[in-house]
Amino acid sequence: MEQQHSCEAVAVHCIDFRLQKAISKFLGKRFPGGYDRIAVAGGVKDLVANGENSLVFKNLKISSDLHQPKTIVLIQHGDCGAYGGSVEFADFAAEEALQKEQLKSAERLSKAQFPSVAVEKFLIRLSGELIPVI
Ligand SMILES: [Zn+2]
């Protein structure tokens, strides 16, 4: 008999070691049944820049085909080196505005490709504070 192995969600986030504990804690609580994890430098940056040709998209497709996640979780973070870090921005509000735009673009791409999957978006600060993005 074939083993059922679907998961609740697939998460996309940055490789940055400073955020991994907080991200894992959040995802573990939110999706106790398990989730796939796609970690690439810059999180959704690759998806927004390269769409269907991105590594993120290819991994989302594989996750979707193999594990049928019901939710895509997109998590960007403050002081992301792939965007030049916080020094590139006048203040956190400016950084937050750019990351929210990135998340919204990534959500549009995700919904276009995976229309039956819900998308949740977050920005996480280095403090571990998780900001839901609507
Ligand atoms: Zn980063």
CSV table of N, CA and C and ligand atoms in Angstrom, one decimal:
chain,number,residue,atom,x,y,z
A,1,MET,N,0.8,-1.2,0.0
A,1,MET,CA,0.0,0.0,0.0
A,1,MET,C,0.9,1.2,0.0
A,2,GLU,N,0.5,2.2,-0.9
A,2,GLU,CA,1.3,3.4,-1.0
A,2,GLU,C,1.2,4.3,0.3
A,3,GLN,N,2.3,4.8,0.7
A,3,GLN,CA,2.3,5.6,1.9
A,3,GLN,C,1.8,7.0,1.6
A,4,GLN,N,0.9,7.5,2.4
A,4,GLN,CA,0.4,8.9,2.2
A,4,GLN,C,1.4,9.8,2.8
A,5,HIS,N,1.9,10.8,2.0
A,5,HIS,CA,2.8,11.7,2.7
A,5,HIS,C,2.6,13.1,2.1
A,6,SER,N,1.5,13.7,2.5
A,6,SER,CA,1.3,15.1,2.1
A,6,SER,C,1.6,16.0,3.4
A,7,CYS,N,1.9,17.2,3.1
A,7,CYS,CA,2.2,18.1,4.2
A,7,CYS,C,1.3,19.3,4.2
A,8,GLU,N,1.3,20.0,5.3
A,8,GLU,CA,0.3,21.2,5.5
A,8,GLU,C,0.7,22.4,4.7
A,9,ALA,N,2.0,22.6,4.6
A,9,ALA,CA,2.5,23.9,4.0
A,9,ALA,C,3.9,23.7,3.4
A,10,VAL,N,4.2,24.7,2.6
A,10,VAL,CA,5.6,24.8,2.1
A,10,VAL,C,6.0,26.3,2.4
A,11,ALA,N,7.2,26.4,3.0
A,11,ALA,CA,7.7,27.7,3.4
A,11,ALA,C,8.9,28.2,2.6
A,12,VAL,N,8.9,29.4,2.2
A,12,VAL,CA,10.0,30.0,1.5
A,12,VAL,C,10.6,31.1,2.3
A,13,HIS,N,11.9,31.0,2.6
A,13,HIS,CA,12.6,32.0,3.4
A,13,HIS,C,14.0,32.1,3.1
A,14,CYS,N,14.7,33.0,3.7
A,14,CYS,CA,16.1,33.2,3.4
A,14,CYS,C,17.0,32.2,4.2
A,15,ILE,N,18.2,32.1,3.7
A,15,ILE,CA,19.2,31.2,4.4
A,15,ILE,C,19.7,31.8,5.7
A,16,ASP,N,19.5,33.1,5.9
A,16,ASP,CA,20.3,33.8,7.0
A,16,ASP,C,20.1,33.0,8.4
A,17,PHE,N,21.3,32.6,8.9
A,17,PHE,CA,21.3,31.9,10.2
A,17,PHE,C,20.7,32.6,11.4
A,18,ARG,N,20.6,33.9,11.3
A,18,ARG,CA,20.1,34.7,12.4
A,18,ARG,C,18.6,34.5,12.7
A,19,LEU,N,17.9,34.0,11.6
A,19,LEU,CA,16.5,33.9,11.7
A,19,LEU,C,16.0,32.5,11.9
A,20,GLN,N,16.9,31.5,11.7
A,20,GLN,CA,16.4,30.1,11.6
A,20,GLN,C,15.6,29.6,12.8
A,21,LYS,N,16.1,30.0,14.0
A,21,LYS,CA,15.4,29.5,15.2
A,21,LYS,C,14.0,30.1,15.3
A,22,ALA,N,13.9,31.4,15.0
A,22,ALA,CA,12.5,32.0,15.1
A,22,ALA,C,11.6,31.4,14.0
A,23,ILE,N,12.1,31.2,12.8
A,23,ILE,CA,11.3,30.7,11.7
A,23,ILE,C,10.9,29.3,12.1
A,24,SER,N,11.8,28.5,12.5
A,24,SER,CA,11.5,27.1,12.8
A,24,SER,C,10.4,27.0,13.9
A,25,LYS,N,10.6,27.9,14.9
A,25,LYS,CA,9.6,27.9,16.1
A,25,LYS,C,8.2,28.2,15.6
A,26,PHE,N,8.2,29.3,14.8
A,26,PHE,CA,6.9,29.7,14.2
A,26,PHE,C,6.3,28.6,13.3
A,27,LEU,N,7.0,28.1,12.4
A,27,LEU,CA,6.5,27.1,11.5
A,27,LEU,C,6.1,25.8,12.2
A,28,GLY,N,6.9,25.4,13.2
A,28,GLY,CA,6.6,24.2,13.9
A,28,GLY,C,5.2,24.3,14.7
A,29,LYS,N,5.0,25.5,15.2
A,29,LYS,CA,3.7,25.7,16.0
A,29,LYS,C,2.5,25.8,15.0
A,30,ARG,N,2.8,26.5,13.9
A,30,ARG,CA,1.7,26.8,13.0
A,30,ARG,C,1.3,25.6,12.2
A,31,PHE,N,2.3,24.8,11.8
A,31,PHE,CA,2.0,23.6,11.0
A,31,PHE,C,2.6,22.3,11.7
A,32,PRO,N,2.0,21.9,12.8
A,32,PRO,CA,2.5,20.7,13.5
A,32,PRO,C,2.5,19.5,12.7
A,33,GLY,N,1.7,19.4,11.6
A,33,GLY,CA,1.7,18.2,10.8
A,33,GLY,C,2.8,18.1,9.8
A,34,GLY,N,3.6,19.2,9.7
A,34,GLY,CA,4.8,19.2,8.9
A,34,GLY,C,4.7,20.1,7.7
A,35,TYR,N,5.9,20.6,7.2
A,35,TYR,CA,5.9,21.5,6.1
A,35,TYR,C,7.2,21.3,5.4
A,36,ASP,N,7.2,21.6,4.1
A,36,ASP,CA,8.4,21.6,3.3
A,36,ASP,C,9.0,22.9,3.5
A,37,ARG,N,10.4,23.0,3.3
A,37,ARG,CA,11.1,24.2,3.5
A,37,ARG,C,12.0,24.5,2.3
A,38,ILE,N,11.8,25.7,1.8
A,38,ILE,CA,12.7,26.2,0.7
A,38,ILE,C,13.5,27.3,1.2
A,39,ALA,N,14.8,27.2,1.4
A,39,ALA,CA,15.6,28.2,2.0
A,39,ALA,C,16.6,28.7,0.9
A,40,VAL,N,16.5,29.9,0.4
A,40,VAL,CA,17.5,30.4,-0.5
A,40,VAL,C,17.8,31.9,-0.1
A,41,ALA,N,19.0,32.3,-0.5
A,41,ALA,CA,19.4,33.7,-0.1
A,41,ALA,C,18.4,34.7,-0.7
A,42,GLY,N,17.9,35.6,0.2
A,42,GLY,CA,16.9,36.6,-0.3
A,42,GLY,C,15.5,36.1,-0.3
A,43,GLY,N,15.2,34.9,0.1
A,43,GLY,CA,13.8,34.4,0.2
A,43,GLY,C,13.1,34.4,-1.1
A,44,VAL,N,12.1,35.3,-1.3
A,44,VAL,CA,11.3,35.3,-2.5
A,44,VAL,C,12.0,36.2,-3.6
A,45,LYS,N,13.1,36.8,-3.3
A,45,LYS,CA,13.8,37.6,-4.3
A,45,LYS,C,13.9,36.9,-5.7
A,46,ASP,N,14.4,35.7,-5.6
A,46,ASP,CA,14.6,34.9,-6.8
A,46,ASP,C,13.3,34.6,-7.6
A,47,LEU,N,12.3,34.4,-6.8
A,47,LEU,CA,10.9,34.1,-7.4
A,47,LEU,C,10.4,35.4,-8.1
A,48,VAL,N,10.5,36.5,-7.4
A,48,VAL,CA,10.0,37.8,-8.0
A,48,VAL,C,10.8,38.1,-9.2
A,49,ALA,N,12.1,37.9,-9.2
A,49,ALA,CA,13.0,38.3,-10.3
A,49,ALA,C,12.9,37.4,-11.5
A,50,ASN,N,12.7,36.1,-11.3
A,50,ASN,CA,12.8,35.1,-12.3
A,50,ASN,C,11.6,34.2,-12.6
A,51,GLY,N,10.6,34.5,-11.8
A,51,GLY,CA,9.3,33.8,-12.0
A,51,GLY,C,9.4,32.3,-12.1
A,52,GLU,N,8.9,31.7,-13.2
A,52,GLU,CA,8.9,30.3,-13.4
A,52,GLU,C,10.3,29.7,-13.6
A,53,ASN,N,11.2,30.5,-13.9
A,53,ASN,CA,12.6,30.0,-14.1
A,53,ASN,C,13.4,30.0,-12.8
A,54,SER,N,12.8,30.5,-11.7
A,54,SER,CA,13.5,30.6,-10.5
A,54,SER,C,13.6,29.2,-9.8
A,55,LEU,N,14.7,29.1,-9.0
A,55,LEU,CA,14.9,27.9,-8.2
A,55,LEU,C,13.7,27.8,-7.2
A,56,VAL,N,13.3,28.9,-6.7
A,56,VAL,CA,12.1,28.8,-5.7
A,56,VAL,C,10.9,28.3,-6.4
A,57,PHE,N,10.6,28.7,-7.6
A,57,PHE,CA,9.4,28.2,-8.3
A,57,PHE,C,9.5,26.7,-8.6
A,58,LYS,N,10.7,26.3,-9.0
A,58,LYS,CA,10.9,24.9,-9.3
A,58,LYS,C,10.7,24.0,-8.1
A,59,ASN,N,11.2,24.5,-6.9
A,59,ASN,CA,11.0,23.8,-5.7
A,59,ASN,C,9.5,23.8,-5.2
A,60,LEU,N,8.8,25.0,-5.4
A,60,LEU,CA,7.4,25.0,-5.1
A,60,LEU,C,6.6,24.0,-5.9
A,61,LYS,N,7.0,23.9,-7.2
A,61,LYS,CA,6.3,22.9,-8.1
A,61,LYS,C,6.6,21.5,-7.6
A,62,ILE,N,7.8,21.2,-7.2
A,62,ILE,CA,8.1,19.8,-6.7
A,62,ILE,C,7.4,19.6,-5.4
A,63,SER,N,7.4,20.5,-4.5
A,63,SER,CA,6.6,20.4,-3.3
A,63,SER,C,5.2,20.1,-3.5
A,64,SER,N,4.6,20.9,-4.4
A,64,SER,CA,3.2,20.8,-4.8
A,64,SER,C,2.9,19.4,-5.4
A,65,ASP,N,3.7,19.0,-6.3
A,65,ASP,CA,3.5,17.7,-6.9
A,65,ASP,C,3.6,16.5,-5.9
A,66,LEU,N,4.6,16.6,-5.1
A,66,LEU,CA,4.9,15.5,-4.2
A,66,LEU,C,4.1,15.5,-2.9
A,67,HIS,N,3.8,16.7,-2.4
A,67,HIS,CA,3.3,16.7,-1.0
A,67,HIS,C,2.0,17.5,-0.9
A,68,GLN,N,1.5,18.1,-2.0
A,68,GLN,CA,0.2,18.8,-2.0
A,68,GLN,C,0.0,19.7,-0.8
A,69,PRO,N,1.0,20.6,-0.5
A,69,PRO,CA,0.7,21.6,0.6
A,69,PRO,C,-0.5,22.5,0.3
A,70,LYS,N,-1.2,22.8,1.4
A,70,LYS,CA,-2.4,23.6,1.3
A,70,LYS,C,-2.1,25.1,1.4
A,71,THR,N,-0.9,25.4,2.0
A,71,THR,CA,-0.6,26.8,2.2
A,71,THR,C,0.9,27.0,1.8
A,72,ILE,N,1.1,28.1,1.1
A,72,ILE,CA,2.5,28.6,0.8
A,72,ILE,C,2.8,29.7,1.8
A,73,VAL,N,3.9,29.6,2.6
A,73,VAL,CA,4.2,30.6,3.6
A,73,VAL,C,5.5,31.4,3.1
A,74,LEU,N,5.3,32.7,2.9
A,74,LEU,CA,6.4,33.5,2.3
A,74,LEU,C,7.0,34.3,3.5
A,75,ILE,N,8.2,34.2,3.8
A,75,ILE,CA,8.8,35.0,4.9
A,75,ILE,C,10.0,35.7,4.5
A,76,GLN,N,9.9,37.1,4.5
A,76,GLN,CA,11.1,37.9,4.3
A,76,GLN,C,11.6,38.4,5.6
A,77,HIS,N,12.8,39.0,5.6
A,77,HIS,CA,13.3,39.5,6.9
A,77,HIS,C,14.1,40.8,6.8
A,78,GLY,N,14.2,41.4,8.0
A,78,GLY,CA,15.0,42.7,8.1
A,78,GLY,C,16.5,42.4,7.9
A,79,ASP,N,17.2,43.4,7.4
A,79,ASP,CA,18.6,43.4,7.3
A,79,ASP,C,19.1,42.2,6.4
A,80,CYS,N,18.3,42.0,5.3
A,80,CYS,CA,18.7,40.8,4.4
A,80,CYS,C,19.8,41.2,3.5
A,81,GLY,N,20.9,40.5,3.6
A,81,GLY,CA,22.1,40.8,2.8
A,81,GLY,C,21.9,40.7,1.3
A,82,ALA,N,20.9,39.9,0.8
A,82,ALA,CA,20.6,39.8,-0.6
A,82,ALA,C,20.0,41.1,-1.1
A,83,TYR,N,19.5,41.9,-0.2
A,83,TYR,CA,19.0,43.3,-0.6
A,83,TYR,C,20.0,44.4,-0.2
A,84,GLY,N,21.2,44.0,0.2
A,84,GLY,CA,22.1,45.0,0.6
A,84,GLY,C,22.1,45.3,2.1
A,85,GLY,N,21.2,44.7,2.8
A,85,GLY,CA,21.2,44.9,4.3
A,85,GLY,C,20.4,46.2,4.6
A,86,SER,N,20.2,46.4,5.9
A,86,SER,CA,19.4,47.6,6.4
A,86,SER,C,20.1,48.9,6.0
A,87,VAL,N,21.4,48.9,5.8
A,87,VAL,CA,22.2,50.1,5.5
A,87,VAL,C,21.7,50.7,4.2
A,88,GLU,N,21.1,49.9,3.3
A,88,GLU,CA,20.6,50.3,2.0
A,88,GLU,C,19.3,51.2,2.2
A,89,PHE,N,18.7,51.2,3.4
A,89,PHE,CA,17.4,51.8,3.5
A,89,PHE,C,17.5,53.0,4.5
A,90,ALA,N,16.7,54.0,4.4
A,90,ALA,CA,16.7,55.1,5.3
A,90,ALA,C,16.3,54.7,6.7
A,91,ASP,N,15.3,53.8,6.8
A,91,ASP,CA,14.9,53.3,8.1
A,91,ASP,C,14.1,52.0,7.9
A,92,PHE,N,13.7,51.4,9.0
A,92,PHE,CA,13.0,50.1,8.9
A,92,PHE,C,11.7,50.3,8.1
A,93,ALA,N,11.0,51.4,8.2
A,93,ALA,CA,9.8,51.6,7.4
A,93,ALA,C,10.0,51.5,5.9
A,94,ALA,N,11.2,52.0,5.4
A,94,ALA,CA,11.5,51.9,4.0
A,94,ALA,C,11.8,50.5,3.6
A,95,GLU,N,12.5,49.8,4.5
A,95,GLU,CA,12.9,48.4,4.3
A,95,GLU,C,11.6,47.5,4.3
A,96,GLU,N,10.8,47.8,5.2
A,96,GLU,CA,9.5,47.1,5.3
A,96,GLU,C,8.6,47.3,4.1
A,97,ALA,N,8.6,48.5,3.5
A,97,ALA,CA,7.8,48.8,2.3
A,97,ALA,C,8.3,48.0,1.2
A,98,LEU,N,9.6,47.9,1.0
A,98,LEU,CA,10.2,47.1,-0.1
A,98,LEU,C,9.9,45.7,0.0
A,99,GLN,N,10.1,45.1,1.2
A,99,GLN,CA,9.8,43.7,1.5
A,99,GLN,C,8.3,43.4,1.3
A,100,LYS,N,7.5,44.3,1.7
A,100,LYS,CA,6.0,44.0,1.5
A,100,LYS,C,5.7,43.9,0.0
A,101,GLU,N,6.3,44.8,-0.8
A,101,GLU,CA,6.1,44.8,-2.2
A,101,GLU,C,6.6,43.4,-2.8
A,102,GLN,N,7.8,43.0,-2.3
A,102,GLN,CA,8.4,41.7,-2.8
A,102,GLN,C,7.4,40.6,-2.5
A,103,LEU,N,6.9,40.6,-1.2
A,103,LEU,CA,6.0,39.6,-0.8
A,103,LEU,C,4.7,39.6,-1.6
A,104,LYS,N,4.2,40.7,-1.9
A,104,LYS,CA,2.9,40.8,-2.7
A,104,LYS,C,3.2,40.3,-4.1
A,105,SER,N,4.3,40.6,-4.7
A,105,SER,CA,4.6,40.1,-6.1
A,105,SER,C,4.8,38.6,-6.0
A,106,ALA,N,5.4,38.1,-5.0
A,106,ALA,CA,5.6,36.6,-4.9
A,106,ALA,C,4.2,36.0,-4.7
A,107,GLU,N,3.4,36.6,-3.9
A,107,GLU,CA,2.0,36.1,-3.7
A,107,GLU,C,1.3,36.0,-5.1
A,108,ARG,N,1.3,37.0,-5.9
A,108,ARG,CA,0.7,37.0,-7.2
A,108,ARG,C,1.2,35.9,-8.0
A,109,LEU,N,2.5,35.7,-8.1
A,109,LEU,CA,3.1,34.6,-8.9
A,109,LEU,C,2.6,33.3,-8.3
A,110,SER,N,2.6,33.1,-7.0
A,110,SER,CA,2.2,31.9,-6.4
A,110,SER,C,0.8,31.5,-6.7
A,111,LYS,N,-0.1,32.5,-6.5
A,111,LYS,CA,-1.5,32.3,-6.7
A,111,LYS,C,-1.8,32.0,-8.2
A,112,ALA,N,-1.1,32.6,-9.1
A,112,ALA,CA,-1.3,32.3,-10.5
A,112,ALA,C,-0.9,30.9,-10.9
A,113,GLN,N,0.1,30.4,-10.2
A,113,GLN,CA,0.6,29.0,-10.5
A,113,GLN,C,-0.1,27.9,-9.7
A,114,PHE,N,-0.5,28.3,-8.5
A,114,PHE,CA,-1.1,27.3,-7.6
A,114,PHE,C,-2.4,27.9,-7.0
A,115,PRO,N,-3.4,28.0,-7.9
A,115,PRO,CA,-4.6,28.8,-7.5
A,115,PRO,C,-5.4,28.2,-6.3
A,116,SER,N,-5.2,26.9,-6.0
A,116,SER,CA,-6.0,26.3,-4.9
A,116,SER,C,-5.2,26.4,-3.6
A,117,VAL,N,-4.0,26.9,-3.6
A,117,VAL,CA,-3.2,27.0,-2.4
A,117,VAL,C,-3.3,28.4,-1.8
A,118,ALA,N,-3.5,28.4,-0.4
A,118,ALA,CA,-3.5,29.7,0.3
A,118,ALA,C,-2.1,30.2,0.4
A,119,VAL,N,-2.0,31.6,0.5
A,119,VAL,CA,-0.7,32.2,0.6
A,119,VAL,C,-0.7,33.0,1.9
A,120,GLU,N,0.3,32.8,2.7
A,120,GLU,CA,0.5,33.7,3.9
A,120,GLU,C,1.8,34.4,3.8
A,121,LYS,N,1.9,35.7,4.2
A,121,LYS,CA,3.1,36.5,4.1
A,121,LYS,C,3.5,37.1,5.4
A,122,PHE,N,4.8,37.1,5.6
A,122,PHE,CA,5.3,37.6,6.9
A,122,PHE,C,6.7,38.3,6.6
A,123,LEU,N,6.9,39.3,7.5
A,123,LEU,CA,8.2,39.9,7.6
A,123,LEU,C,8.7,39.7,9.0
A,124,ILE,N,9.9,39.2,9.1
A,124,ILE,CA,10.5,38.9,10.4
A,124,ILE,C,11.7,39.8,10.7
A,125,ARG,N,11.7,40.4,11.9
A,125,ARG,CA,12.8,41.3,12.3
A,125,ARG,C,13.9,40.4,12.9
A,126,LEU,N,15.1,41.0,13.0
A,126,LEU,CA,16.2,40.2,13.6
A,126,LEU,C,15.8,39.9,15.1
A,127,SER,N,15.0,40.6,15.7
A,127,SER,CA,14.6,40.4,17.1
A,127,SER,C,13.7,39.1,17.2
A,128,GLY,N,13.2,38.6,16.0
A,128,GLY,CA,12.4,37.4,16.0
A,128,GLY,C,10.9,37.8,15.9
A,129,GLU,N,10.6,39.1,16.0
A,129,GLU,CA,9.2,39.6,15.9
A,129,GLU,C,8.7,39.3,14.5
A,130,LEU,N,7.6,38.7,14.4
A,130,LEU,CA,7.0,38.3,13.1
A,130,LEU,C,5.8,39.2,12.8
A,131,ILE,N,5.9,39.9,11.6
A,131,ILE,CA,4.9,40.9,11.2
A,131,ILE,C,4.1,40.3,10.1
A,132,PRO,N,2.8,40.0,10.3
A,132,PRO,CA,2.0,39.5,9.2
A,132,PRO,C,1.8,40.6,8.2
A,133,VAL,N,1.9,40.2,6.9
A,133,VAL,CA,1.7,41.2,5.8
A,133,VAL,C,0.4,40.9,5.1
A,134,ILE,N,-0.5,41.9,5.1
A,134,ILE,CA,-1.8,41.7,4.5
A,134,ILE,C,-1.8,42.3,3.1
B,1,ZN,ZN,18.4,37.3,4.0
